[in-house]
């Protein structure tokens, strides 16, 4: 296998891993955009999503697509509950209190899940036929196609909601200027709740897709992808939706290239090296801009 | 009964007592202005009426209903719309999207379309820039957009906070003649201004605020002629 060939192959792997980061990063960035909270529990919401999908497939005997939808729906409710119970009472508290609470929620989800499902990793059943396609010498497997397809559909749907619907306009307005959005009649509590709902559903989709892709899930599976998705969101410019997608894909590709050409041991180090570089060189991220207000 | 009646409200920012027992009223069809120096509590009064701030004590009656302490997003539905200080347009959204957000409380699509045309009739420059991002507009255009956005909720009472801020004199005159126009077509106006000359020239009645209290009130023309007001606010 020559270098160019392997490069393309790693790019394919990187984009599929990156799509997953992107789905998680979208939730991170949406929630940050609206309440300026780095929701450290987001990775654990993704883990719960994976388990719900797992339960739907194994106990519920469902095909993968209904299982995915059920997982997204239930995890969306979980996200709204977390916001309502843990974050809403702190709306006017200092931001550090909110951040610490998010870490608490993260531990709560991890260890409560562990209590119920045991720490033993579970093996995700083979839900789609294990086929791979040889496209001009490059291997793309069924799971990867499924990840691409679902990610594209979800992103198109999200773009539609944010750009075209009344809810989306309210979300953009509230994340730009909450107070003025209220003057327009936007109920900011409702918008915040819906943001957690959508963000958590996307994380759940990512959780189920990871289960399908890597075949294994465990209660602490959300920690690393959670942190990585945070890096992706910062890389793209936190609070900016297209930034989260690009950041996720770039991160996935870098990780795949490092694993493929250097050593998979350095995979995680690469992600954090990116975070450090972004914070040093352009803290506002790839898509971040300095806005000037006219007075 | 007055359209808006503010009765003895007290508003605090933490420990700071910003509004010390203000009472005022606005009759249907009037233009009423609050004038006073920087920090007198003009904006605070307006923000309390629109629900962004909650009074500690006192009542705010609008069309016979006490709205004191009601959240801002519900007060819009009662028929009060505010053009905030500094315009606060949604800079990263288009002119059209800003106006659509102004109609957020409404679901009558055909009527919203009519009101859009009404706003474009009043502010033709907004129509030319309909797909432009609001942040790229000039200061005067942004003020027009903020006013058009507020009108899109079909308010019975329009609250205007410093509409002349940072604008060239010619533009200020244009904005004020539009305010008179809006009032003539049936919208009651409560106007906060540092430019007391301009405000008194278009208002029916005025209140003068000083450090959280009303010190003078009455007919706008009479206040404009009074020696005290001329010295303090109109530059002699």
mmCIF file with all atom_site columns, N, CA and C in Angstrom, chain A residues 78-124:
data_model
loop_
_atom_site.group_PDB
_atom_site.id
_atom_site.type_symbol
_atom_site.label_atom_id
_atom_site.label_alt_id
_atom_site.label_comp_id
_atom_site.label_asym_id
_atom_site.label_entity_id
_atom_site.label_seq_id
_atom_site.pdbx_PDB_ins_code
_atom_site.Cartn_x
_atom_site.Cartn_y
_atom_site.Cartn_z
_atom_site.occupancy
_atom_site.B_iso_or_equiv
_atom_site.pdbx_formal_charge
_atom_site.auth_seq_id
_atom_site.auth_comp_id
_atom_site.auth_asym_id
_atom_site.auth_atom_id
_atom_site.pdbx_PDB_model_num
ATOM 1   N N  . UNK A 1 78  ? -34.110 13.470 28.773 1.00 0.00 ? 78  UNK A N  1
ATOM 2   C CA . UNK A 1 78  ? -33.098 13.497 29.835 1.00 0.00 ? 78  UNK A CA 1
ATOM 3   C C  . UNK A 1 78  ? -32.382 14.851 29.859 1.00 0.00 ? 78  UNK A C  1
ATOM 4   N N  . UNK A 1 79  ? -31.998 15.332 28.678 1.00 0.00 ? 79  UNK A N  1
ATOM 5   C CA . UNK A 1 79  ? -31.302 16.621 28.600 1.00 0.00 ? 79  UNK A CA 1
ATOM 6   C C  . UNK A 1 79  ? -32.149 17.747 29.167 1.00 0.00 ? 79  UNK A C  1
ATOM 7   N N  . UNK A 1 80  ? -33.450 17.737 28.836 1.00 0.00 ? 80  UNK A N  1
ATOM 8   C CA . UNK A 1 80  ? -34.338 18.781 29.340 1.00 0.00 ? 80  UNK A CA 1
ATOM 9   C C  . UNK A 1 80  ? -34.477 18.677 30.864 1.00 0.00 ? 80  UNK A C  1
ATOM 10  N N  . UNK A 1 81  ? -34.527 17.436 31.374 1.00 0.00 ? 81  UNK A N  1
ATOM 11  C CA . UNK A 1 81  ? -34.643 17.254 32.825 1.00 0.00 ? 81  UNK A CA 1
ATOM 12  C C  . UNK A 1 81  ? -33.396 17.773 33.539 1.00 0.00 ? 81  UNK A C  1
ATOM 13  N N  . UNK A 1 82  ? -32.217 17.437 32.977 1.00 0.00 ? 82  UNK A N  1
ATOM 14  C CA . UNK A 1 82  ? -30.971 17.908 33.585 1.00 0.00 ? 82  UNK A CA 1
ATOM 15  C C  . UNK A 1 82  ? -30.989 19.432 33.668 1.00 0.00 ? 82  UNK A C  1
ATOM 16  N N  . UNK A 1 83  ? -31.398 20.069 32.580 1.00 0.00 ? 83  UNK A N  1
ATOM 17  C CA . UNK A 1 83  ? -31.426 21.534 32.569 1.00 0.00 ? 83  UNK A CA 1
ATOM 18  C C  . UNK A 1 83  ? -32.398 22.057 33.619 1.00 0.00 ? 83  UNK A C  1
ATOM 19  N N  . UNK A 1 84  ? -33.589 21.451 33.640 1.00 0.00 ? 84  UNK A N  1
ATOM 20  C CA . UNK A 1 84  ? -34.646 21.926 34.540 1.00 0.00 ? 84  UNK A CA 1
ATOM 21  C C  . UNK A 1 84  ? -34.234 21.758 36.009 1.00 0.00 ? 84  UNK A C  1
ATOM 22  N N  . UNK A 1 85  ? -33.642 20.595 36.325 1.00 0.00 ? 85  UNK A N  1
ATOM 23  C CA . UNK A 1 85  ? -33.363 20.292 37.729 1.00 0.00 ? 85  UNK A CA 1
ATOM 24  C C  . UNK A 1 85  ? -32.038 20.912 38.182 1.00 0.00 ? 85  UNK A C  1
ATOM 25  N N  . UNK A 1 86  ? -31.004 20.786 37.354 1.00 0.00 ? 86  UNK A N  1
ATOM 26  C CA . UNK A 1 86  ? -29.671 21.181 37.826 1.00 0.00 ? 86  UNK A CA 1
ATOM 27  C C  . UNK A 1 86  ? -29.290 22.613 37.437 1.00 0.00 ? 86  UNK A C  1
ATOM 28  N N  . UNK A 1 87  ? -29.627 23.047 36.224 1.00 0.00 ? 87  UNK A N  1
ATOM 29  C CA . UNK A 1 87  ? -29.100 24.333 35.753 1.00 0.00 ? 87  UNK A CA 1
ATOM 30  C C  . UNK A 1 87  ? -30.060 25.498 35.916 1.00 0.00 ? 87  UNK A C  1
ATOM 31  N N  . UNK A 1 88  ? -31.350 25.246 35.753 1.00 0.00 ? 88  UNK A N  1
ATOM 32  C CA . UNK A 1 88  ? -32.301 26.364 35.782 1.00 0.00 ? 88  UNK A CA 1
ATOM 33  C C  . UNK A 1 88  ? -32.295 27.111 37.117 1.00 0.00 ? 88  UNK A C  1
ATOM 34  N N  . UNK A 1 89  ? -32.210 26.408 38.258 1.00 0.00 ? 89  UNK A N  1
ATOM 35  C CA . UNK A 1 89  ? -32.191 27.159 39.519 1.00 0.00 ? 89  UNK A CA 1
ATOM 36  C C  . UNK A 1 89  ? -30.967 28.073 39.644 1.00 0.00 ? 89  UNK A C  1
ATOM 37  N N  . UNK A 1 90  ? -29.963 27.856 38.795 1.00 0.00 ? 90  UNK A N  1
ATOM 38  C CA . UNK A 1 90  ? -28.732 28.652 38.880 1.00 0.00 ? 90  UNK A CA 1
ATOM 39  C C  . UNK A 1 90  ? -28.664 29.743 37.814 1.00 0.00 ? 90  UNK A C  1
ATOM 40  N N  . UNK A 1 91  ? -29.821 30.077 37.221 1.00 0.00 ? 91  UNK A N  1
ATOM 41  C CA . UNK A 1 91  ? -29.820 31.018 36.095 1.00 0.00 ? 91  UNK A CA 1
ATOM 42  C C  . UNK A 1 91  ? -29.121 32.332 36.430 1.00 0.00 ? 91  UNK A C  1
ATOM 43  N N  . UNK A 1 92  ? -29.287 32.818 37.646 1.00 0.00 ? 92  UNK A N  1
ATOM 44  C CA . UNK A 1 92  ? -28.682 34.108 37.975 1.00 0.00 ? 92  UNK A CA 1
ATOM 45  C C  . UNK A 1 92  ? -27.466 33.957 38.888 1.00 0.00 ? 92  UNK A C  1
ATOM 46  N N  . UNK A 1 93  ? -26.998 32.715 39.044 1.00 0.00 ? 93  UNK A N  1
ATOM 47  C CA . UNK A 1 93  ? -25.822 32.469 39.870 1.00 0.00 ? 93  UNK A CA 1
ATOM 48  C C  . UNK A 1 93  ? -24.563 32.758 39.049 1.00 0.00 ? 93  UNK A C  1
ATOM 49  N N  . UNK A 1 94  ? -23.405 32.929 39.711 1.00 0.00 ? 94  UNK A N  1
ATOM 50  C CA . UNK A 1 94  ? -22.160 33.110 38.960 1.00 0.00 ? 94  UNK A CA 1
ATOM 51  C C  . UNK A 1 94  ? -21.900 31.893 38.066 1.00 0.00 ? 94  UNK A C  1
ATOM 52  N N  . UNK A 1 95  ? -21.210 32.145 36.960 1.00 0.00 ? 95  UNK A N  1
ATOM 53  C CA . UNK A 1 95  ? -21.020 31.064 35.983 1.00 0.00 ? 95  UNK A CA 1
ATOM 54  C C  . UNK A 1 95  ? -20.232 29.894 36.539 1.00 0.00 ? 95  UNK A C  1
ATOM 55  N N  . UNK A 1 96  ? -19.344 30.182 37.493 1.00 0.00 ? 96  UNK A N  1
ATOM 56  C CA . UNK A 1 96  ? -18.522 29.098 38.039 1.00 0.00 ? 96  UNK A CA 1
ATOM 57  C C  . UNK A 1 96  ? -19.399 28.078 38.761 1.00 0.00 ? 96  UNK A C  1
ATOM 58  N N  . UNK A 1 97  ? -20.486 28.529 39.407 1.00 0.00 ? 97  UNK A N  1
ATOM 59  C CA . UNK A 1 97  ? -21.388 27.601 40.097 1.00 0.00 ? 97  UNK A CA 1
ATOM 60  C C  . UNK A 1 97  ? -22.016 26.648 39.093 1.00 0.00 ? 97  UNK A C  1
ATOM 61  N N  . UNK A 1 98  ? -22.384 27.204 37.946 1.00 0.00 ? 98  UNK A N  1
ATOM 62  C CA . UNK A 1 98  ? -23.007 26.415 36.896 1.00 0.00 ? 98  UNK A CA 1
ATOM 63  C C  . UNK A 1 98  ? -22.023 25.363 36.376 1.00 0.00 ? 98  UNK A C  1
ATOM 64  N N  . UNK A 1 99  ? -20.779 25.784 36.206 1.00 0.00 ? 99  UNK A N  1
ATOM 65  C CA . UNK A 1 99  ? -19.747 24.901 35.677 1.00 0.00 ? 99  UNK A CA 1
ATOM 66  C C  . UNK A 1 99  ? -19.502 23.732 36.634 1.00 0.00 ? 99  UNK A C  1
ATOM 67  N N  . UNK A 1 100 ? -19.411 24.049 37.917 1.00 0.00 ? 100 UNK A N  1
ATOM 68  C CA . UNK A 1 100 ? -19.168 23.002 38.916 1.00 0.00 ? 100 UNK A CA 1
ATOM 69  C C  . UNK A 1 100 ? -20.358 22.048 38.964 1.00 0.00 ? 100 UNK A C  1
ATOM 70  N N  . UNK A 1 101 ? -21.562 22.618 38.843 1.00 0.00 ? 101 UNK A N  1
ATOM 71  C CA . UNK A 1 101 ? -22.756 21.773 38.822 1.00 0.00 ? 101 UNK A CA 1
ATOM 72  C C  . UNK A 1 101 ? -22.723 20.822 37.626 1.00 0.00 ? 101 UNK A C  1
ATOM 73  N N  . UNK A 1 102 ? -22.239 21.314 36.488 1.00 0.00 ? 102 UNK A N  1
ATOM 74  C CA . UNK A 1 102 ? -22.168 20.469 35.301 1.00 0.00 ? 102 UNK A CA 1
ATOM 75  C C  . UNK A 1 102 ? -21.232 19.278 35.555 1.00 0.00 ? 102 UNK A C  1
ATOM 76  N N  . UNK A 1 103 ? -20.133 19.535 36.250 1.00 0.00 ? 103 UNK A N  1
ATOM 77  C CA . UNK A 1 103 ? -19.216 18.435 36.572 1.00 0.00 ? 103 UNK A CA 1
ATOM 78  C C  . UNK A 1 103 ? -19.921 17.448 37.495 1.00 0.00 ? 103 UNK A C  1
ATOM 79  N N  . UNK A 1 104 ? -20.689 17.974 38.456 1.00 0.00 ? 104 UNK A N  1
ATOM 80  C CA . UNK A 1 104 ? -21.462 17.114 39.351 1.00 0.00 ? 104 UNK A CA 1
ATOM 81  C C  . UNK A 1 104 ? -22.459 16.260 38.589 1.00 0.00 ? 104 UNK A C  1
ATOM 82  N N  . UNK A 1 105 ? -23.162 16.862 37.640 1.00 0.00 ? 105 UNK A N  1
ATOM 83  C CA . UNK A 1 105 ? -24.139 16.126 36.840 1.00 0.00 ? 105 UNK A CA 1
ATOM 84  C C  . UNK A 1 105 ? -23.429 15.020 36.065 1.00 0.00 ? 105 UNK A C  1
ATOM 85  N N  . UNK A 1 106 ? -22.229 15.349 35.558 1.00 0.00 ? 106 UNK A N  1
ATOM 86  C CA . UNK A 1 106 ? -21.446 14.379 34.810 1.00 0.00 ? 106 UNK A CA 1
ATOM 87  C C  . UNK A 1 106 ? -21.165 13.133 35.662 1.00 0.00 ? 106 UNK A C  1
ATOM 88  N N  . UNK A 1 107 ? -20.643 13.353 36.884 1.00 0.00 ? 107 UNK A N  1
ATOM 89  C CA . UNK A 1 107 ? -20.377 12.216 37.773 1.00 0.00 ? 107 UNK A CA 1
ATOM 90  C C  . UNK A 1 107 ? -21.657 11.467 38.112 1.00 0.00 ? 107 UNK A C  1
ATOM 91  N N  . UNK A 1 108 ? -22.720 12.236 38.345 1.00 0.00 ? 108 UNK A N  1
ATOM 92  C CA . UNK A 1 108 ? -23.994 11.624 38.703 1.00 0.00 ? 108 UNK A CA 1
ATOM 93  C C  . UNK A 1 108 ? -24.447 10.658 37.607 1.00 0.00 ? 108 UNK A C  1
ATOM 94  N N  . UNK A 1 109 ? -24.378 11.115 36.352 1.00 0.00 ? 109 UNK A N  1
ATOM 95  C CA . UNK A 1 109 ? -24.831 10.263 35.241 1.00 0.00 ? 109 UNK A CA 1
ATOM 96  C C  . UNK A 1 109 ? -23.926 9.040  35.102 1.00 0.00 ? 109 UNK A C  1
ATOM 97  N N  . UNK A 1 110 ? -22.616 9.268  35.247 1.00 0.00 ? 110 UNK A N  1
ATOM 98  C CA . UNK A 1 110 ? -21.678 8.158  35.075 1.00 0.00 ? 110 UNK A CA 1
ATOM 99  C C  . UNK A 1 110 ? -21.911 7.055  36.115 1.00 0.00 ? 110 UNK A C  1
ATOM 100 N N  . UNK A 1 111 ? -22.007 7.466  37.382 1.00 0.00 ? 111 UNK A N  1
ATOM 101 C CA . UNK A 1 111 ? -22.027 6.440  38.416 1.00 0.00 ? 111 UNK A CA 1
ATOM 102 C C  . UNK A 1 111 ? -23.425 5.893  38.682 1.00 0.00 ? 111 UNK A C  1
ATOM 103 N N  . UNK A 1 112 ? -24.448 6.689  38.377 1.00 0.00 ? 112 UNK A N  1
ATOM 104 C CA . UNK A 1 112 ? -25.798 6.134  38.460 1.00 0.00 ? 112 UNK A CA 1
ATOM 105 C C  . UNK A 1 112 ? -25.967 5.084  37.364 1.00 0.00 ? 112 UNK A C  1
ATOM 106 N N  . UNK A 1 113 ? -25.453 5.394  36.182 1.00 0.00 ? 113 UNK A N  1
ATOM 107 C CA . UNK A 1 113 ? -25.537 4.411  35.093 1.00 0.00 ? 113 UNK A CA 1
ATOM 108 C C  . UNK A 1 113 ? -24.784 3.150  35.477 1.00 0.00 ? 113 UNK A C  1
ATOM 109 N N  . UNK A 1 114 ? -23.615 3.349  36.084 1.00 0.00 ? 114 UNK A N  1
ATOM 110 C CA . UNK A 1 114 ? -22.796 2.210  36.461 1.00 0.00 ? 114 UNK A CA 1
ATOM 111 C C  . UNK A 1 114 ? -23.552 1.305  37.447 1.00 0.00 ? 114 UNK A C  1
ATOM 112 N N  . UNK A 1 115 ? -24.300 1.948  38.349 1.00 0.00 ? 115 UNK A N  1
ATOM 113 C CA . UNK A 1 115 ? -25.078 1.189  39.322 1.00 0.00 ? 115 UNK A CA 1
ATOM 114 C C  . UNK A 1 115 ? -26.101 0.306  38.621 1.00 0.00 ? 115 UNK A C  1
ATOM 115 N N  . UNK A 1 116 ? -26.727 0.855  37.617 1.00 0.00 ? 116 UNK A N  1
ATOM 116 C CA . UNK A 1 116 ? -27.808 0.114  36.961 1.00 0.00 ? 116 UNK A CA 1
ATOM 117 C C  . UNK A 1 116 ? -27.323 -0.852 35.898 1.00 0.00 ? 116 UNK A C  1
ATOM 118 N N  . UNK A 1 117 ? -26.283 -0.503 35.153 1.00 0.00 ? 117 UNK A N  1
ATOM 119 C CA . UNK A 1 117 ? -25.899 -1.365 34.034 1.00 0.00 ? 117 UNK A CA 1
ATOM 120 C C  . UNK A 1 117 ? -24.571 -2.091 34.282 1.00 0.00 ? 117 UNK A C  1
ATOM 121 N N  . UNK A 1 118 ? -24.012 -1.915 35.470 1.00 0.00 ? 118 UNK A N  1
ATOM 122 C CA . UNK A 1 118 ? -22.696 -2.459 35.837 1.00 0.00 ? 118 UNK A CA 1
ATOM 123 C C  . UNK A 1 118 ? -21.572 -1.879 34.962 1.00 0.00 ? 118 UNK A C  1
ATOM 124 N N  . UNK A 1 119 ? -20.363 -1.825 35.520 1.00 0.00 ? 119 UNK A N  1
ATOM 125 C CA . UNK A 1 119 ? -19.262 -1.207 34.761 1.00 0.00 ? 119 UNK A CA 1
ATOM 126 C C  . UNK A 1 119 ? -18.798 -2.053 33.575 1.00 0.00 ? 119 UNK A C  1
ATOM 127 N N  . UNK A 1 120 ? -19.243 -3.305 33.493 1.00 0.00 ? 120 UNK A N  1
ATOM 128 C CA . UNK A 1 120 ? -18.768 -4.182 32.420 1.00 0.00 ? 120 UNK A CA 1
ATOM 129 C C  . UNK A 1 120 ? -19.170 -3.636 31.042 1.00 0.00 ? 120 UNK A C  1
ATOM 130 N N  . UNK A 1 121 ? -18.221 -3.535 30.133 1.00 0.00 ? 121 UNK A N  1
ATOM 131 C CA . UNK A 1 121 ? -18.591 -3.096 28.783 1.00 0.00 ? 121 UNK A CA 1
ATOM 132 C C  . UNK A 1 121 ? -19.585 -4.064 28.144 1.00 0.00 ? 121 UNK A C  1
ATOM 133 N N  . UNK A 1 122 ? -20.484 -3.537 27.339 1.00 0.00 ? 122 UNK A N  1
ATOM 134 C CA . UNK A 1 122 ? -21.461 -4.384 26.622 1.00 0.00 ? 122 UNK A CA 1
ATOM 135 C C  . UNK A 1 122 ? -21.077 -4.411 25.150 1.00 0.00 ? 122 UNK A C  1
ATOM 136 N N  . UNK A 1 123 ? -21.387 -5.532 24.547 1.00 0.00 ? 123 UNK A N  1
ATOM 137 C CA . UNK A 1 123 ? -21.100 -5.648 23.123 1.00 0.00 ? 123 UNK A CA 1
ATOM 138 C C  . UNK A 1 123 ? -22.356 -5.350 22.323 1.00 0.00 ? 123 UNK A C  1
ATOM 139 N N  . UNK A 1 124 ? -22.256 -4.354 21.499 1.00 0.00 ? 124 UNK A N  1
ATOM 140 C CA . UNK A 1 124 ? -23.384 -3.976 20.659 1.00 0.00 ? 124 UNK A CA 1
ATOM 141 C C  . UNK A 1 124 ? -23.590 -5.060 19.605 1.00 0.00 ? 124 UNK A C  1
#
